[in-house]
Structure formats: C-alpha cells, structure tokens
Amino acid sequence: EVQLVESGGGLVQPGSSLRLSCAASGFTFSSYWMSWVRQAPGKGLEWVSNIKQDGSQKYYVDSVKGRFTISRDNAKNSLHLQVNSLRAEDTAVYYCARCFSAEHFDFWGQGTLVTVSS
Amino acid sequence: QSVLTQPPSVSEAPGQRVTISCTGSSSDIGAGFAVHWYQQLPGTAPKLLIYSNNNRPSGVPDRFSGSKSGTSASLAITGLQAEDEADYYCQSYDSSLSGYVFGTGTKVTVL
C-alpha cells in the first residue's frame, strides 16, 4: 500500500524557515517524480515544486523561486522541502504527492500545516 | 500563476447528473496536455478521480467520467449520491510556466 506521511509543519513568524519532510513507503520511491502541492485555508490547490527521480531536475512555481528548495533522499525514501523567508501568503497545508508519468498526482499524503503569523 | 477556470459550485438532487467544466488556454489544455480530476472530501487530502482525460483509477465508480475538447474539459457525475458531496479540481500542465496548474475548484452539493 502506497503511503506518504508529511511532517515538519508548524506556526512560525514571517521571515522564518522550516524543513518539511515526507516519508514514503509501499512503492519504489526512486522510480517516481515527486511533488509538493499546497492549499491555503479555504482556498484551492497550488502546485509548488517537483523533483525528478534522481534529483537532477527541479521545478518551482514562480512565487517560491529562490525561497524554497526541494530535495530527496532515495536511500531513505524521503522527500523534503526547505522553506525559507516565509510570508503570510505561504500559510497552507502542504501535501506530498507522487507523480505518475510526470503528468498527474496519483497518491497524496495527509498534509502538514504551515502557519506564518506574527 | 495561471489557473484553470471552473464554476464555483454545482448542485443537483440525488440520482441526477452534474457536469463540471474546466476551461484552460492554448498553453495548457489547448496545447494538448492531458487533464486530470481530483475529488477532495471535507477535511481530507485530494484523491485522483480521473487521469489522462477519461481514465478511472481502480476503485473509482463508473458514475464518474471525463472528456476533453479544445481548450476545455469536463467531469460528469451520473446517479449523484450523497457521498459525492465534495470539492472537485481539474489539473493540467502549462508549457509557458513549465509547471502544473489546477482549476479553481467546484463544490458539488447534493440537494
């Protein structure tokens, strides 16, 4: 059974940093692109970033470029998102998602909430 | 970041049919990229409902179907049930942004 479990969220002040993690199990992690998708409270879904199987390609939505960094550790079946210089508008539930054929997201974690507030 | 446009809400009685539209542009749906649909029940993570325009993952009832034409796509739900009350999102890829785009989301209410 595919499982994705996020962690690392919390309440932080503007300008702070966090490292979000996603523990994957039930599939060959190193064979899939992986993504982060976020959802602000009461709002829709927004793709944030994705990373190729070997980590050689990474892409980001414009609003987080230069502040967020995606990475993965295939030996530990884990995905990470380093989020720096956090802003109020980054407040959201951050979901880890498996990418199928680099086209769609076939499995999602339960999400981790990041709240940026002074 | 551009998004795909969906109606905010649709509602219908149990047993009836509803359709949800998803309108994109020449750089996403119109460029030939596939459309995918997700169902998000209240308080839960999104779940893949339809992939590659009109394919259902294992376990998704055949009451759900998808289609695509030009710069738009649609999700149809037939035989509407109370358990179908949820938010529905379309998703595609935008070549001008080199990233994925989601629809604005549609809340389905079963009257």
JSON list of N, CA and C in Angstrom, two decimals, chain A residues 37 39 43-45 47 50 61 95 102-106 108-109, chain B residues 1 34 36 38 40 44-46 48 51-52 89 91 99-100 102:
[
{"chain": "A", "resi": 37, "resn": "VAL", "atom": "N", "xyz": [2.43, 20.06, -3.19]},
{"chain": "A", "resi": 37, "resn": "VAL", "atom": "CA", "xyz": [1.25, 20.85, -3.56]},
{"chain": "A", "resi": 37, "resn": "VAL", "atom": "C", "xyz": [0.71, 21.46, -2.28]},
{"chain": "A", "resi": 39, "resn": "GLN", "atom": "N", "xyz": [-2.27, 24.08, -0.17]},
{"chain": "A", "resi": 39, "resn": "GLN", "atom": "CA", "xyz": [-3.65, 24.56, -0.17]},
{"chain": "A", "resi": 39, "resn": "GLN", "atom": "C", "xyz": [-3.83, 25.53, 0.99]},
{"chain": "A", "resi": 43, "resn": "LYS", "atom": "N", "xyz": [-8.97, 27.70, 0.40]},
{"chain": "A", "resi": 43, "resn": "LYS", "atom": "CA", "xyz": [-8.65, 28.00, -0.98]},
{"chain": "A", "resi": 43, "resn": "LYS", "atom": "C", "xyz": [-8.40, 26.74, -1.80]},
{"chain": "A", "resi": 44, "resn": "GLY", "atom": "N", "xyz": [-8.02, 26.92, -3.06]},
{"chain": "A", "resi": 44, "resn": "GLY", "atom": "CA", "xyz": [-7.79, 25.81, -3.95]},
{"chain": "A", "resi": 44, "resn": "GLY", "atom": "C", "xyz": [-6.38, 25.26, -3.86]},
{"chain": "A", "resi": 45, "resn": "LEU", "atom": "N", "xyz": [-6.11, 24.30, -4.74]},
{"chain": "A", "resi": 45, "resn": "LEU", "atom": "CA", "xyz": [-4.80, 23.64, -4.76]},
{"chain": "A", "resi": 45, "resn": "LEU", "atom": "C", "xyz": [-3.81, 24.43, -5.61]},
{"chain": "A", "resi": 47, "resn": "TRP", "atom": "N", "xyz": [0.18, 23.85, -7.15]},
{"chain": "A", "resi": 47, "resn": "TRP", "atom": "CA", "xyz": [1.43, 23.10, -7.27]},
{"chain": "A", "resi": 47, "resn": "TRP", "atom": "C", "xyz": [2.59, 23.99, -6.84]},
{"chain": "A", "resi": 50, "resn": "ASN", "atom": "N", "xyz": [8.43, 20.23, -7.98]},
{"chain": "A", "resi": 50, "resn": "ASN", "atom": "CA", "xyz": [8.61, 18.81, -8.20]},
{"chain": "A", "resi": 50, "resn": "ASN", "atom": "C", "xyz": [10.06, 18.49, -8.48]},
{"chain": "A", "resi": 61, "resn": "VAL", "atom": "N", "xyz": [7.05, 26.78, -8.66]},
{"chain": "A", "resi": 61, "resn": "VAL", "atom": "CA", "xyz": [6.12, 27.84, -9.03]},
{"chain": "A", "resi": 61, "resn": "VAL", "atom": "C", "xyz": [6.84, 29.17, -8.81]},
{"chain": "A", "resi": 95, "resn": "TYR", "atom": "N", "xyz": [1.02, 19.34, 0.90]},
{"chain": "A", "resi": 95, "resn": "TYR", "atom": "CA", "xyz": [0.86, 17.92, 0.59]},
{"chain": "A", "resi": 95, "resn": "TYR", "atom": "C", "xyz": [2.05, 17.41, -0.21]},
{"chain": "A", "resi": 102, "resn": "ALA", "atom": "N", "xyz": [4.96, 11.85, -14.74]},
{"chain": "A", "resi": 102, "resn": "ALA", "atom": "CA", "xyz": [5.25, 13.28, -14.67]},
{"chain": "A", "resi": 102, "resn": "ALA", "atom": "C", "xyz": [4.06, 14.11, -15.17]},
{"chain": "A", "resi": 103, "resn": "GLU", "atom": "N", "xyz": [2.85, 13.57, -15.06]},
{"chain": "A", "resi": 103, "resn": "GLU", "atom": "CA", "xyz": [1.67, 14.26, -15.57]},
{"chain": "A", "resi": 103, "resn": "GLU", "atom": "C", "xyz": [0.65, 14.57, -14.51]},
{"chain": "A", "resi": 104, "resn": "HIS", "atom": "N", "xyz": [0.38, 13.60, -13.63]},
{"chain": "A", "resi": 104, "resn": "HIS", "atom": "CA", "xyz": [-0.63, 13.81, -12.62]},
{"chain": "A", "resi": 104, "resn": "HIS", "atom": "C", "xyz": [-0.17, 13.22, -11.29]},
{"chain": "A", "resi": 105, "resn": "PHE", "atom": "N", "xyz": [-0.96, 13.45, -10.27]},
{"chain": "A", "resi": 105, "resn": "PHE", "atom": "CA", "xyz": [-0.59, 13.06, -8.91]},
{"chain": "A", "resi": 105, "resn": "PHE", "atom": "C", "xyz": [-1.50, 11.92, -8.46]},
{"chain": "A", "resi": 106, "resn": "ASP", "atom": "N", "xyz": [-0.93, 10.72, -8.39]},
{"chain": "A", "resi": 106, "resn": "ASP", "atom": "CA", "xyz": [-1.79, 9.56, -8.15]},
{"chain": "A", "resi": 106, "resn": "ASP", "atom": "C", "xyz": [-1.92, 9.19, -6.67]},
{"chain": "A", "resi": 108, "resn": "TRP", "atom": "N", "xyz": [-1.46, 10.92, -2.56]},
{"chain": "A", "resi": 108, "resn": "TRP", "atom": "CA", "xyz": [-1.22, 12.12, -1.76]},
{"chain": "A", "resi": 108, "resn": "TRP", "atom": "C", "xyz": [-1.06, 11.73, -0.29]},
{"chain": "A", "resi": 109, "resn": "GLY", "atom": "N", "xyz": [-0.25, 12.52, 0.41]},
{"chain": "A", "resi": 109, "resn": "GLY", "atom": "CA", "xyz": [-0.18, 12.37, 1.85]},
{"chain": "A", "resi": 109, "resn": "GLY", "atom": "C", "xyz": [-1.34, 13.11, 2.50]},
{"chain": "B", "resi": 1, "resn": "GLN", "atom": "N", "xyz": [0.54, 32.96, -11.26]},
{"chain": "B", "resi": 1, "resn": "GLN", "atom": "CA", "xyz": [0.40, 31.62, -11.82]},
{"chain": "B", "resi": 1, "resn": "GLN", "atom": "C", "xyz": [-1.01, 31.47, -12.39]},
{"chain": "B", "resi": 34, "resn": "ALA", "atom": "N", "xyz": [-2.76, 16.61, -21.11]},
{"chain": "B", "resi": 34, "resn": "ALA", "atom": "CA", "xyz": [-3.90, 15.87, -20.56]},
{"chain": "B", "resi": 34, "resn": "ALA", "atom": "C", "xyz": [-4.51, 16.61, -19.36]},
{"chain": "B", "resi": 36, "resn": "HIS", "atom": "N", "xyz": [-6.62, 16.05, -15.72]},
{"chain": "B", "resi": 36, "resn": "HIS", "atom": "CA", "xyz": [-6.85, 15.09, -14.65]},
{"chain": "B", "resi": 36, "resn": "HIS", "atom": "C", "xyz": [-7.79, 15.71, -13.63]},
{"chain": "B", "resi": 38, "resn": "TYR", "atom": "N", "xyz": [-9.53, 15.57, -9.56]},
{"chain": "B", "resi": 38, "resn": "TYR", "atom": "CA", "xyz": [-9.35, 15.12, -8.16]},
{"chain": "B", "resi": 38, "resn": "TYR", "atom": "C", "xyz": [-10.62, 15.43, -7.38]},
{"chain": "B", "resi": 40, "resn": "GLN", "atom": "N", "xyz": [-11.92, 16.04, -3.47]},
{"chain": "B", "resi": 40, "resn": "GLN", "atom": "CA", "xyz": [-11.46, 16.31, -2.11]},
{"chain": "B", "resi": 40, "resn": "GLN", "atom": "C", "xyz": [-12.65, 16.35, -1.17]},
{"chain": "B", "resi": 44, "resn": "THR", "atom": "N", "xyz": [-10.12, 16.21, 4.10]},
{"chain": "B", "resi": 44, "resn": "THR", "atom": "CA", "xyz": [-9.20, 15.15, 3.67]},
{"chain": "B", "resi": 44, "resn": "THR", "atom": "C", "xyz": [-8.31, 15.62, 2.53]},
{"chain": "B", "resi": 45, "resn": "ALA", "atom": "N", "xyz": [-7.32, 14.81, 2.19]},
{"chain": "B", "resi": 45, "resn": "ALA", "atom": "CA", "xyz": [-6.43, 15.12, 1.07]},
{"chain": "B", "resi": 45, "resn": "ALA", "atom": "C", "xyz": [-7.14, 14.83, -0.25]},
{"chain": "B", "resi": 46, "resn": "PRO", "atom": "N", "xyz": [-6.72, 15.49, -1.30]},
{"chain": "B", "resi": 46, "resn": "PRO", "atom": "CA", "xyz": [-7.29, 15.19, -2.63]},
{"chain": "B", "resi": 46, "resn": "PRO", "atom": "C", "xyz": [-7.04, 13.73, -3.01]},
{"chain": "B", "resi": 48, "resn": "LEU", "atom": "N", "xyz": [-7.11, 11.16, -6.57]},
{"chain": "B", "resi": 48, "resn": "LEU", "atom": "CA", "xyz": [-7.20, 11.11, -8.03]},
{"chain": "B", "resi": 48, "resn": "LEU", "atom": "C", "xyz": [-8.50, 10.43, -8.44]},
{"chain": "B", "resi": 51, "resn": "TYR", "atom": "N", "xyz": [-7.80, 10.33, -14.72]},
{"chain": "B", "resi": 51, "resn": "TYR", "atom": "CA", "xyz": [-6.50, 10.72, -15.24]},
{"chain": "B", "resi": 51, "resn": "TYR", "atom": "C", "xyz": [-6.47, 10.63, -16.76]},
{"chain": "B", "resi": 52, "resn": "SER", "atom": "N", "xyz": [-5.59, 11.41, -17.34]},
{"chain": "B", "resi": 52, "resn": "SER", "atom": "CA", "xyz": [-5.44, 11.41, -18.80]},
{"chain": "B", "resi": 52, "resn": "SER", "atom": "C", "xyz": [-6.78, 11.54, -19.51]},
{"chain": "B", "resi": 89, "resn": "TYR", "atom": "N", "xyz": [-11.41, 19.27, -8.46]},
{"chain": "B", "resi": 89, "resn": "TYR", "atom": "CA", "xyz": [-10.40, 20.10, -9.11]},
{"chain": "B", "resi": 89, "resn": "TYR", "atom": "C", "xyz": [-9.91, 19.44, -10.39]},
{"chain": "B", "resi": 91, "resn": "GLN", "atom": "N", "xyz": [-6.80, 19.51, -13.37]},
{"chain": "B", "resi": 91, "resn": "GLN", "atom": "CA", "xyz": [-5.35, 19.79, -13.35]},
{"chain": "B", "resi": 91, "resn": "GLN", "atom": "C", "xyz": [-4.76, 19.47, -14.70]},
{"chain": "B", "resi": 99, "resn": "GLY", "atom": "N", "xyz": [5.16, 24.25, -15.49]},
{"chain": "B", "resi": 99, "resn": "GLY", "atom": "CA", "xyz": [4.64, 23.73, -14.22]},
{"chain": "B", "resi": 99, "resn": "GLY", "atom": "C", "xyz": [3.19, 23.29, -14.35]},
{"chain": "B", "resi": 100, "resn": "TYR", "atom": "N", "xyz": [2.72, 22.67, -13.27]},
{"chain": "B", "resi": 100, "resn": "TYR", "atom": "CA", "xyz": [1.36, 22.15, -13.26]},
{"chain": "B", "resi": 100, "resn": "TYR", "atom": "C", "xyz": [0.40, 23.26, -12.82]},
{"chain": "B", "resi": 102, "resn": "PHE", "atom": "N", "xyz": [-3.77, 23.96, -11.58]},
{"chain": "B", "resi": 102, "resn": "PHE", "atom": "CA", "xyz": [-5.02, 23.40, -11.08]},
{"chain": "B", "resi": 102, "resn": "PHE", "atom": "C", "xyz": [-6.18, 24.31, -11.44]}
]
